[in-house]
Amino acid sequence: MHLACRGLTFRYPGADAPVFRGLDWALDVPGLHALFGFSGCGKSTLARLLARELAPQAGECTAPPGGPVLYAHNAERLPGWQTVAAHLDSVTPAPSRRLLDDLVAAYDLAPVTGHRFGALSMGQKNRVNLVRYLVQPFAVLILDEILANVDEPMRERILGDLKRRFPDRLLLYISHNALEVARYCRRVHVVPHARGGVRRLRSLDALDRPGGGEPAPDAAVQRVVYDVLRAASREAA
C-alpha cells in the first residue's frame, strides 16, 4: 500500500509561485492519517492532485491498487430533488448495501432519510456526503473538512468508526483541528507555508486513539498538538 508524490510541481495559472516545487512524500501504511496546515498552505490542492482532479506541471502521484483515490469535501452540492434515502440507494453498489445500512445507523442518519437535502443541517449534509463515499470501492479516501459543522461527540464517534471499520484502507483526513488529529490519527502530515513552493511535508506520530474509549492523557495530547502547530508555523526552507 503506497500513496506517493515524486518530484511534484504545481502552479495555478497566473500565480507568482508554485504551490509545490519538487515535492517528495509518501504514505506506506494504512489507517487514518491527517493532512494538517493553516489556511492557504495547499492542503486541498494536494488532495486534488492525489485524486487526479488537477494535473501537475512536473512529477507524478501514484496510488495503491484496489480502487481509485476518492476526494470528498464539504463544499459538494447534493441533489435537491431526491430524498436522502433515494440518493444513497442510487449511488450505492450492490455489494455495499449492508454497509450502507450500518453507516446510516452508526452516524445517526435514519431520522433524516425521508427528507430532501434542503431540509438538512450542514452537519447532516456532510454526514450523508461522507456515507456516499464510504460505500464506494476505494483504495484511498481523502476527507477534506468533511466533518465540518458536525458536533464533537458525533465527530468522535465517526472517527472511531472509520478506524475500526476500515483498518486496511488509507484514509487521509484534512482538518484545522490540531487537537482532533493529535488524538485520533496515526500520523499527522504537516504542510508548511513556503513562499517558493512546498518541497517537503513534516510527518509526526500522533496518538491513534480508537475513539469512544479512555481519553489520552492531557500531557500526551498537548505535546503532539504543540509539535503539530510548531511544524505548521515554521516557514519552509
mmCIF file of N, CA and C in Angstrom, residues 44-173:
data_model
loop_
_atom_site.group_PDB
_atom_site.id
_atom_site.type_symbol
_atom_site.label_atom_id
_atom_site.label_comp_id
_atom_site.label_asym_id
_atom_site.label_seq_id
_atom_site.Cartn_x
_atom_site.Cartn_y
_atom_site.Cartn_z
ATOM 1 N N SER A 44 -5.792 21.339 0.236
ATOM 2 C CA SER A 44 -6.810 20.917 -0.732
ATOM 3 C C SER A 44 -6.225 20.757 -2.127
ATOM 4 N N THR A 45 -5.238 21.573 -2.457
ATOM 5 C CA THR A 45 -4.568 21.429 -3.756
ATOM 6 C C THR A 45 -3.881 20.081 -3.846
ATOM 7 N N LEU A 46 -3.178 19.688 -2.779
ATOM 8 C CA LEU A 46 -2.520 18.385 -2.774
ATOM 9 C C LEU A 46 -3.555 17.271 -2.879
ATOM 10 N N ALA A 47 -4.665 17.409 -2.174
ATOM 11 C CA ALA A 47 -5.716 16.394 -2.252
ATOM 12 C C ALA A 47 -6.223 16.234 -3.681
ATOM 13 N N ARG A 48 -6.437 17.328 -4.368
ATOM 14 C CA ARG A 48 -6.943 17.271 -5.741
ATOM 15 C C ARG A 48 -5.891 16.712 -6.702
ATOM 16 N N LEU A 49 -4.631 16.952 -6.424
ATOM 17 C CA LEU A 49 -3.570 16.351 -7.230
ATOM 18 C C LEU A 49 -3.522 14.839 -7.011
ATOM 19 N N LEU A 50 -3.636 14.407 -5.761
ATOM 20 C CA LEU A 50 -3.621 12.977 -5.460
ATOM 21 C C LEU A 50 -4.804 12.263 -6.103
ATOM 22 N N ALA A 51 -5.951 12.952 -6.165
ATOM 23 C CA ALA A 51 -7.154 12.366 -6.765
ATOM 24 C C ALA A 51 -7.223 12.570 -8.271
ATOM 25 N N ARG A 52 -6.192 13.177 -8.822
ATOM 26 C CA ARG A 52 -6.096 13.452 -10.261
ATOM 27 C C ARG A 52 -7.196 14.395 -10.756
ATOM 28 N N GLU A 53 -7.661 15.263 -9.888
ATOM 29 C CA GLU A 53 -8.563 16.333 -10.321
ATOM 30 C C GLU A 53 -7.776 17.516 -10.867
ATOM 31 N N LEU A 54 -6.511 17.606 -10.508
ATOM 32 C CA LEU A 54 -5.584 18.586 -11.064
ATOM 33 C C LEU A 54 -4.395 17.836 -11.643
ATOM 34 N N ALA A 55 -3.777 18.401 -12.658
ATOM 35 C CA ALA A 55 -2.602 17.792 -13.279
ATOM 36 C C ALA A 55 -1.366 18.620 -12.941
ATOM 37 N N PRO A 56 -0.305 17.992 -12.443
ATOM 38 C CA PRO A 56 0.910 18.742 -12.123
ATOM 39 C C PRO A 56 1.661 19.147 -13.381
ATOM 40 N N GLN A 57 2.479 20.189 -13.255
ATOM 41 C CA GLN A 57 3.345 20.573 -14.371
ATOM 42 C C GLN A 57 4.570 19.661 -14.465
ATOM 43 N N ALA A 58 4.929 19.042 -13.343
ATOM 44 C CA ALA A 58 6.054 18.109 -13.323
ATOM 45 C C ALA A 58 5.830 17.119 -12.193
ATOM 46 N N GLY A 59 6.463 15.957 -12.309
ATOM 47 C CA GLY A 59 6.332 14.938 -11.285
ATOM 48 C C GLY A 59 5.072 14.116 -11.446
ATOM 49 N N GLU A 60 4.818 13.255 -10.455
ATOM 50 C CA GLU A 60 3.673 12.358 -10.543
ATOM 51 C C GLU A 60 3.169 11.983 -9.158
ATOM 52 N N CYS A 61 1.917 11.515 -9.136
ATOM 53 C CA CYS A 61 1.316 10.926 -7.948
ATOM 54 C C CYS A 61 0.976 9.475 -8.274
ATOM 55 N N THR A 62 1.279 8.579 -7.359
ATOM 56 C CA THR A 62 0.953 7.169 -7.547
ATOM 57 C C THR A 62 0.091 6.700 -6.383
ATOM 58 N N ALA A 63 -0.769 5.724 -6.659
ATOM 59 C CA ALA A 63 -1.714 5.237 -5.658
ATOM 60 C C ALA A 63 -1.654 3.721 -5.588
ATOM 61 N N PRO A 64 -2.068 3.145 -4.452
ATOM 62 C CA PRO A 64 -2.086 1.692 -4.341
ATOM 63 C C PRO A 64 -3.160 1.088 -5.227
ATOM 64 N N PRO A 65 -3.016 -0.188 -5.602
ATOM 65 C CA PRO A 65 -4.055 -0.849 -6.393
ATOM 66 C C PRO A 65 -5.277 -1.137 -5.528
ATOM 67 N N GLY A 66 -6.352 -1.529 -6.178
ATOM 68 C CA GLY A 66 -7.540 -1.935 -5.433
ATOM 69 C C GLY A 66 -8.678 -0.945 -5.486
ATOM 70 N N GLY A 67 -8.548 0.089 -6.281
ATOM 71 C CA GLY A 67 -9.621 1.070 -6.383
ATOM 72 C C GLY A 67 -9.054 2.452 -6.579
ATOM 73 N N PRO A 68 -9.924 3.427 -6.830
ATOM 74 C CA PRO A 68 -9.453 4.783 -7.099
ATOM 75 C C PRO A 68 -9.110 5.537 -5.822
ATOM 76 N N VAL A 69 -8.503 6.713 -6.008
ATOM 77 C CA VAL A 69 -8.350 7.694 -4.939
ATOM 78 C C VAL A 69 -9.561 8.620 -5.022
ATOM 79 N N LEU A 70 -10.378 8.617 -3.996
ATOM 80 C CA LEU A 70 -11.581 9.445 -3.972
ATOM 81 C C LEU A 70 -11.352 10.665 -3.092
ATOM 82 N N TYR A 71 -11.950 11.777 -3.486
ATOM 83 C CA TYR A 71 -11.784 13.045 -2.773
ATOM 84 C C TYR A 71 -13.153 13.583 -2.389
ATOM 85 N N ALA A 72 -13.439 13.608 -1.095
ATOM 86 C CA ALA A 72 -14.701 14.128 -0.578
ATOM 87 C C ALA A 72 -14.435 15.428 0.164
ATOM 88 N N HIS A 73 -15.264 16.438 -0.096
ATOM 89 C CA HIS A 73 -15.064 17.717 0.588
ATOM 90 C C HIS A 73 -16.409 18.303 0.997
ATOM 91 N N ASN A 74 -16.366 19.283 1.885
ATOM 92 C CA ASN A 74 -17.597 19.770 2.500
ATOM 93 C C ASN A 74 -18.310 20.842 1.685
ATOM 94 N N ALA A 75 -17.825 21.137 0.492
ATOM 95 C CA ALA A 75 -18.494 22.119 -0.365
ATOM 96 C C ALA A 75 -19.264 21.452 -1.505
ATOM 97 N N GLU A 76 -19.391 20.137 -1.454
ATOM 98 C CA GLU A 76 -20.091 19.432 -2.526
ATOM 99 C C GLU A 76 -21.599 19.689 -2.452
ATOM 100 N N ARG A 77 -22.201 19.822 -3.607
ATOM 101 C CA ARG A 77 -23.645 20.040 -3.689
ATOM 102 C C ARG A 77 -24.341 18.700 -3.885
ATOM 103 N N LEU A 78 -25.365 18.480 -3.101
ATOM 104 C CA LEU A 78 -26.129 17.246 -3.178
ATOM 105 C C LEU A 78 -27.454 17.525 -3.888
ATOM 106 N N PRO A 79 -28.001 16.553 -4.610
ATOM 107 C CA PRO A 79 -29.212 16.798 -5.406
ATOM 108 C C PRO A 79 -30.423 17.121 -4.541
ATOM 109 N N GLY A 80 -31.040 18.270 -4.809
ATOM 110 C CA GLY A 80 -32.166 18.709 -4.003
ATOM 111 C C GLY A 80 -33.485 18.059 -4.362
ATOM 112 N N TRP A 81 -33.534 17.329 -5.470
ATOM 113 C CA TRP A 81 -34.804 16.743 -5.916
ATOM 114 C C TRP A 81 -35.008 15.327 -5.373
ATOM 115 N N GLN A 82 -34.019 14.781 -4.672
ATOM 116 C CA GLN A 82 -34.132 13.430 -4.141
ATOM 117 C C GLN A 82 -34.164 13.457 -2.619
ATOM 118 N N THR A 83 -34.807 12.457 -2.049
ATOM 119 C CA THR A 83 -34.657 12.261 -0.614
ATOM 120 C C THR A 83 -33.282 11.661 -0.346
ATOM 121 N N VAL A 84 -32.861 11.738 0.901
ATOM 122 C CA VAL A 84 -31.580 11.141 1.285
ATOM 123 C C VAL A 84 -31.573 9.656 0.951
ATOM 124 N N ALA A 85 -32.648 8.958 1.288
ATOM 125 C CA ALA A 85 -32.708 7.517 1.031
ATOM 126 C C ALA A 85 -32.608 7.211 -0.455
ATOM 127 N N ALA A 86 -33.322 7.970 -1.281
ATOM 128 C CA ALA A 86 -33.302 7.722 -2.726
ATOM 129 C C ALA A 86 -31.918 7.970 -3.303
ATOM 130 N N HIS A 87 -31.264 9.030 -2.846
ATOM 131 C CA HIS A 87 -29.936 9.325 -3.381
ATOM 132 C C HIS A 87 -28.929 8.262 -2.964
ATOM 133 N N LEU A 88 -28.915 7.913 -1.686
ATOM 134 C CA LEU A 88 -27.962 6.903 -1.234
ATOM 135 C C LEU A 88 -28.214 5.570 -1.922
ATOM 136 N N ASP A 89 -29.470 5.234 -2.133
ATOM 137 C CA ASP A 89 -29.794 3.990 -2.837
ATOM 138 C C ASP A 89 -29.276 4.024 -4.268
ATOM 139 N N SER A 90 -29.342 5.188 -4.916
ATOM 140 C CA SER A 90 -28.943 5.288 -6.323
ATOM 141 C C SER A 90 -27.431 5.231 -6.519
ATOM 142 N N VAL A 91 -26.654 5.576 -5.496
ATOM 143 C CA VAL A 91 -25.194 5.618 -5.667
ATOM 144 C C VAL A 91 -24.478 4.455 -4.990
ATOM 145 N N THR A 92 -25.202 3.586 -4.303
ATOM 146 C CA THR A 92 -24.574 2.501 -3.553
ATOM 147 C C THR A 92 -24.484 1.237 -4.396
ATOM 148 N N PRO A 93 -23.279 0.699 -4.610
ATOM 149 C CA PRO A 93 -23.143 -0.570 -5.336
ATOM 150 C C PRO A 93 -23.817 -1.706 -4.560
ATOM 151 N N ALA A 94 -24.265 -2.699 -5.280
ATOM 152 C CA ALA A 94 -24.985 -3.810 -4.649
ATOM 153 C C ALA A 94 -24.208 -4.464 -3.506
ATOM 154 N N PRO A 95 -22.884 -4.712 -3.649
ATOM 155 C CA PRO A 95 -22.165 -5.353 -2.544
ATOM 156 C C PRO A 95 -22.080 -4.503 -1.276
ATOM 157 N N SER A 96 -22.416 -3.211 -1.367
ATOM 158 C CA SER A 96 -22.278 -2.314 -0.215
ATOM 159 C C SER A 96 -23.606 -1.987 0.454
ATOM 160 N N ARG A 97 -24.671 -2.707 0.114
ATOM 161 C CA ARG A 97 -25.986 -2.385 0.678
ATOM 162 C C ARG A 97 -26.010 -2.558 2.197
ATOM 163 N N ARG A 98 -25.417 -3.619 2.680
ATOM 164 C CA ARG A 98 -25.410 -3.829 4.134
ATOM 165 C C ARG A 98 -24.558 -2.773 4.821
ATOM 166 N N LEU A 99 -23.428 -2.434 4.208
ATOM 167 C CA LEU A 99 -22.579 -1.379 4.757
ATOM 168 C C LEU A 99 -23.349 -0.068 4.835
ATOM 169 N N LEU A 100 -24.125 0.246 3.805
ATOM 170 C CA LEU A 100 -24.921 1.472 3.813
ATOM 171 C C LEU A 100 -25.858 1.498 5.017
ATOM 172 N N ASP A 101 -26.568 0.409 5.247
ATOM 173 C CA ASP A 101 -27.490 0.357 6.383
ATOM 174 C C ASP A 101 -26.749 0.564 7.697
ATOM 175 N N ASP A 102 -25.585 -0.057 7.821
ATOM 176 C CA ASP A 102 -24.796 0.073 9.049
ATOM 177 C C ASP A 102 -24.345 1.514 9.269
ATOM 178 N N LEU A 103 -23.889 2.171 8.201
ATOM 179 C CA LEU A 103 -23.390 3.538 8.327
ATOM 180 C C LEU A 103 -24.515 4.519 8.641
ATOM 181 N N VAL A 104 -25.658 4.341 8.015
ATOM 182 C CA VAL A 104 -26.804 5.215 8.291
ATOM 183 C C VAL A 104 -27.182 5.134 9.767
ATOM 184 N N ALA A 105 -27.158 3.929 10.315
ATOM 185 C CA ALA A 105 -27.475 3.768 11.735
ATOM 186 C C ALA A 105 -26.367 4.336 12.620
ATOM 187 N N ALA A 106 -25.121 4.028 12.289
ATOM 188 C CA ALA A 106 -23.996 4.445 13.129
ATOM 189 C C ALA A 106 -23.835 5.952 13.177
ATOM 190 N N TYR A 107 -24.158 6.633 12.076
ATOM 191 C CA TYR A 107 -23.953 8.080 12.002
ATOM 192 C C TYR A 107 -25.245 8.861 12.239
ATOM 193 N N ASP A 108 -26.242 8.153 12.802
ATOM 194 C CA ASP A 108 -27.499 8.776 13.243
ATOM 195 C C ASP A 108 -28.210 9.508 12.105
ATOM 196 N N LEU A 109 -28.283 8.849 10.953
ATOM 197 C CA LEU A 109 -28.933 9.453 9.790
ATOM 198 C C LEU A 109 -30.321 8.877 9.506
ATOM 199 N N ALA A 110 -30.702 7.825 10.220
ATOM 200 C CA ALA A 110 -32.004 7.213 9.956
ATOM 201 C C ALA A 110 -33.162 8.213 10.058
ATOM 202 N N PRO A 111 -33.147 9.157 11.015
ATOM 203 C CA PRO A 111 -34.277 10.092 11.105
ATOM 204 C C PRO A 111 -34.412 11.046 9.920
ATOM 205 N N VAL A 112 -33.371 11.173 9.090
ATOM 206 C CA VAL A 112 -33.433 12.159 8.001
ATOM 207 C C VAL A 112 -33.526 11.522 6.624
ATOM 208 N N THR A 113 -33.560 10.201 6.540
ATOM 209 C CA THR A 113 -33.502 9.563 5.222
ATOM 210 C C THR A 113 -34.725 9.864 4.361
ATOM 211 N N GLY A 114 -35.854 10.203 4.973
ATOM 212 C CA GLY A 114 -37.047 10.527 4.200
ATOM 213 C C GLY A 114 -37.138 11.980 3.778
ATOM 214 N N HIS A 115 -36.146 12.778 4.150
ATOM 215 C CA HIS A 115 -36.160 14.208 3.840
ATOM 216 C C HIS A 115 -35.288 14.516 2.623
ATOM 217 N N ARG A 116 -35.566 15.643 1.994
ATOM 218 C CA ARG A 116 -34.693 16.139 0.933
ATOM 219 C C ARG A 116 -33.549 16.931 1.552
ATOM 220 N N PHE A 117 -32.497 17.121 0.766
ATOM 221 C CA PHE A 117 -31.283 17.712 1.318
ATOM 222 C C PHE A 117 -31.482 19.148 1.793
ATOM 223 N N GLY A 118 -32.403 19.865 1.157
ATOM 224 C CA GLY A 118 -32.624 21.242 1.559
ATOM 225 C C GLY A 118 -33.123 21.389 2.981
ATOM 226 N N ALA A 119 -33.695 20.330 3.534
ATOM 227 C CA ALA A 119 -34.230 20.379 4.895
ATOM 228 C C ALA A 119 -33.195 20.006 5.947
ATOM 229 N N LEU A 120 -32.006 19.583 5.512
ATOM 230 C CA LEU A 120 -30.992 19.098 6.444
ATOM 231 C C LEU A 120 -30.094 20.229 6.928
ATOM 232 N N SER A 121 -29.523 20.038 8.108
ATOM 233 C CA SER A 121 -28.490 20.955 8.590
ATOM 234 C C SER A 121 -27.197 20.694 7.830
ATOM 235 N N MET A 122 -26.240 21.616 7.948
ATOM 236 C CA MET A 122 -24.953 21.414 7.279
ATOM 237 C C MET A 122 -24.247 20.170 7.806
ATOM 238 N N GLY A 123 -24.326 19.942 9.104
ATOM 239 C CA GLY A 123 -23.700 18.746 9.664
ATOM 240 C C GLY A 123 -24.323 17.472 9.138
ATOM 241 N N GLN A 124 -25.648 17.452 8.996
ATOM 242 C CA GLN A 124 -26.320 16.280 8.439
ATOM 243 C C GLN A 124 -25.937 16.066 6.979
ATOM 244 N N LYS A 125 -25.877 17.150 6.210
ATOM 245 C CA LYS A 125 -25.468 17.029 4.808
ATOM 246 C C LYS A 125 -24.067 16.455 4.694
ATOM 247 N N ASN A 126 -23.163 16.898 5.549
ATOM 248 C CA ASN A 126 -21.792 16.402 5.480
ATOM 249 C C ASN A 126 -21.705 14.934 5.864
ATOM 250 N N ARG A 127 -22.534 14.505 6.813
ATOM 251 C CA ARG A 127 -22.539 13.084 7.168
ATOM 252 C C ARG A 127 -23.085 12.234 6.020
ATOM 253 N N VAL A 128 -24.129 12.711 5.364
ATOM 254 C CA VAL A 128 -24.654 11.989 4.196
ATOM 255 C C VAL A 128 -23.595 11.923 3.102
ATOM 256 N N ASN A 129 -22.914 13.019 2.870
ATOM 257 C CA ASN A 129 -21.868 13.043 1.848
ATOM 258 C C ASN A 129 -20.767 12.044 2.172
ATOM 259 N N LEU A 130 -20.372 11.981 3.444
ATOM 260 C CA LEU A 130 -19.360 11.011 3.852
ATOM 261 C C LEU A 130 -19.825 9.589 3.567
ATOM 262 N N VAL A 131 -21.054 9.284 3.920
ATOM 263 C CA VAL A 131 -21.566 7.922 3.729
ATOM 264 C C VAL A 131 -21.550 7.529 2.263
ATOM 265 N N ARG A 132 -21.928 8.436 1.374
ATOM 266 C CA ARG A 132 -21.994 8.049 -0.044
ATOM 267 C C ARG A 132 -20.614 7.756 -0.622
ATOM 268 N N TYR A 133 -19.562 8.281 -0.011
ATOM 269 C CA TYR A 133 -18.205 7.922 -0.422
ATOM 270 C C TYR A 133 -17.751 6.614 0.220
ATOM 271 N N LEU A 134 -18.107 6.405 1.476
ATOM 272 C CA LEU A 134 -17.650 5.203 2.171
ATOM 273 C C LEU A 134 -18.209 3.925 1.566
ATOM 274 N N VAL A 135 -19.346 3.995 0.900
ATOM 275 C CA VAL A 135 -19.919 2.782 0.303
ATOM 276 C C VAL A 135 -19.315 2.466 -1.064
ATOM 277 N N GLN A 136 -18.436 3.325 -1.558
ATOM 278 C CA GLN A 136 -17.788 3.068 -2.846
ATOM 279 C C GLN A 136 -16.539 2.200 -2.642
ATOM 280 N N PRO A 137 -16.145 1.435 -3.667
ATOM 281 C CA PRO A 137 -14.856 0.744 -3.588
ATOM 282 C C PRO A 137 -13.734 1.759 -3.774
ATOM 283 N N PHE A 138 -12.813 1.817 -2.845
ATOM 284 C CA PHE A 138 -11.727 2.787 -2.948
ATOM 285 C C PHE A 138 -10.462 2.207 -2.333
ATOM 286 N N ALA A 139 -9.327 2.662 -2.847
ATOM 287 C CA ALA A 139 -8.041 2.338 -2.232
ATOM 288 C C ALA A 139 -7.655 3.409 -1.231
ATOM 289 N N VAL A 140 -7.958 4.667 -1.587
ATOM 290 C CA VAL A 140 -7.649 5.818 -0.739
ATOM 291 C C VAL A 140 -8.871 6.731 -0.736
ATOM 292 N N LEU A 141 -9.233 7.214 0.444
ATOM 293 C CA LEU A 141 -10.305 8.199 0.550
ATOM 294 C C LEU A 141 -9.756 9.422 1.274
ATOM 295 N N ILE A 142 -9.822 10.569 0.599
ATOM 296 C CA ILE A 142 -9.378 11.834 1.175
ATOM 297 C C ILE A 142 -10.612 12.583 1.662
ATOM 298 N N LEU A 143 -10.590 12.981 2.922
ATOM 299 C CA LEU A 143 -11.733 13.623 3.567
ATOM 300 C C LEU A 143 -11.346 15.051 3.910
ATOM 301 N N ASP A 144 -11.796 15.996 3.105
ATOM 302 C CA ASP A 144 -11.393 17.398 3.246
ATOM 303 C C ASP A 144 -12.448 18.161 4.054
ATOM 304 N N GLU A 145 -12.164 18.344 5.350
ATOM 305 C CA GLU A 145 -13.085 19.046 6.256
ATOM 306 C C GLU A 145 -14.492 18.453 6.177
ATOM 307 N N ILE A 146 -14.565 17.154 6.003
ATOM 308 C CA ILE A 146 -15.849 16.503 5.763
ATOM 309 C C ILE A 146 -16.726 16.474 7.015
ATOM 310 N N LEU A 147 -16.125 16.702 8.188
ATOM 311 C CA LEU A 147 -16.899 16.715 9.427
ATOM 312 C C LEU A 147 -17.158 18.126 9.933
ATOM 313 N N ALA A 148 -16.987 19.115 9.071
ATOM 314 C CA ALA A 148 -17.321 20.491 9.449
ATOM 315 C C ALA A 148 -18.804 20.574 9.815
ATOM 316 N N ASN A 149 -19.107 21.330 10.855
ATOM 317 C CA ASN A 149 -20.476 21.540 11.339
ATOM 318 C C ASN A 149 -21.098 20.303 11.977
ATOM 319 N N VAL A 150 -20.288 19.277 12.219
ATOM 320 C CA VAL A 150 -20.748 18.101 12.955
ATOM 321 C C VAL A 150 -20.336 18.280 14.414
ATOM 322 N N ASP A 151 -21.239 17.999 15.345
ATOM 323 C CA ASP A 151 -20.924 18.235 16.754
ATOM 324 C C ASP A 151 -19.823 17.288 17.231
ATOM 325 N N GLU A 152 -19.143 17.703 18.291
ATOM 326 C CA GLU A 152 -17.940 16.989 18.725
ATOM 327 C C GLU A 152 -18.190 15.533 19.103
ATOM 328 N N PRO A 153 -19.238 15.185 19.862
ATOM 329 C CA PRO A 153 -19.455 13.762 20.159
ATOM 330 C C PRO A 153 -19.643 12.912 18.905
ATOM 331 N N MET A 154 -20.367 13.443 17.909
ATOM 332 C CA MET A 154 -20.559 12.686 16.677
ATOM 333 C C MET A 154 -19.261 12.592 15.887
ATOM 334 N N ARG A 155 -18.472 13.662 15.867
ATOM 335 C CA ARG A 155 -17.171 13.607 15.188
ATOM 336 C C ARG A 155 -16.323 12.494 15.784
ATOM 337 N N GLU A 156 -16.294 12.429 17.121
ATOM 338 C CA GLU A 156 -15.510 11.389 17.791
ATOM 339 C C GLU A 156 -16.030 10.008 17.432
ATOM 340 N N ARG A 157 -17.358 9.859 17.410
ATOM 341 C CA ARG A 157 -17.939 8.567 17.055
ATOM 342 C C ARG A 157 -17.554 8.167 15.632
ATOM 343 N N ILE A 158 -17.632 9.112 14.707
ATOM 344 C CA ILE A 158 -17.334 8.808 13.307
ATOM 345 C C ILE A 158 -15.861 8.472 13.119
ATOM 346 N N LEU A 159 -14.972 9.246 13.713
ATOM 347 C CA LEU A 159 -13.543 8.966 13.564
ATOM 348 C C LEU A 159 -13.196 7.595 14.132
ATOM 349 N N GLY A 160 -13.764 7.266 15.285
ATOM 350 C CA GLY A 160 -13.526 5.939 15.843
ATOM 351 C C GLY A 160 -14.072 4.840 14.959
ATOM 352 N N ASP A 161 -15.247 5.061 14.381
ATOM 353 C CA ASP A 161 -15.849 4.065 13.499
ATOM 354 C C ASP A 161 -15.025 3.868 12.231
ATOM 355 N N LEU A 162 -14.521 4.959 11.656
ATOM 356 C CA LEU A 162 -13.687 4.844 10.459
ATOM 357 C C LEU A 162 -12.462 3.983 10.729
ATOM 358 N N LYS A 163 -11.848 4.179 11.885
ATOM 359 C CA LYS A 163 -10.640 3.424 12.220
ATOM 360 C C LYS A 163 -10.939 1.941 12.413
ATOM 361 N N ARG A 164 -12.073 1.648 13.046
ATOM 362 C CA ARG A 164 -12.427 0.248 13.288
ATOM 363 C C ARG A 164 -12.937 -0.446 12.024
ATOM 364 N N ARG A 165 -13.698 0.277 11.221
ATOM 365 C CA ARG A 165 -14.368 -0.339 10.074
ATOM 366 C C ARG A 165 -13.451 -0.499 8.863
ATOM 367 N N PHE A 166 -12.466 0.389 8.722
ATOM 368 C CA PHE A 166 -11.600 0.371 7.539
ATOM 369 C C PHE A 166 -10.121 0.324 7.943
ATOM 370 N N PRO A 167 -9.711 -0.668 8.732
ATOM 371 C CA PRO A 167 -8.326 -0.683 9.228
ATOM 372 C C PRO A 167 -7.287 -0.904 8.139
ATOM 373 N N ASP A 168 -7.695 -1.491 7.015
ATOM 374 C CA ASP A 168 -6.741 -1.810 5.950
ATOM 375 C C ASP A 168 -6.809 -0.835 4.780
ATOM 376 N N ARG A 169 -7.542 0.256 4.939
ATOM 377 C CA ARG A 169 -7.628 1.275 3.882
ATOM 378 C C ARG A 169 -6.811 2.501 4.286
ATOM 379 N N LEU A 170 -6.471 3.287 3.293
ATOM 380 C CA LEU A 170 -5.811 4.567 3.539
ATOM 381 C C LEU A 170 -6.867 5.664 3.583
ATOM 382 N N LEU A 171 -6.962 6.328 4.715
ATOM 383 C CA LEU A 171 -7.873 7.451 4.899
ATOM 384 C C LEU A 171 -7.035 8.675 5.241
ATOM 385 N N LEU A 172 -7.167 9.723 4.456
ATOM 386 C CA LEU A 172 -6.397 10.952 4.668
ATOM 387 C C LEU A 172 -7.378 12.054 5.044
ATOM 388 N N TYR A 173 -7.291 12.495 6.284
ATOM 389 C CA TYR A 173 -8.268 13.414 6.871
ATOM 390 C C TYR A 173 -7.670 14.813 6.948
#
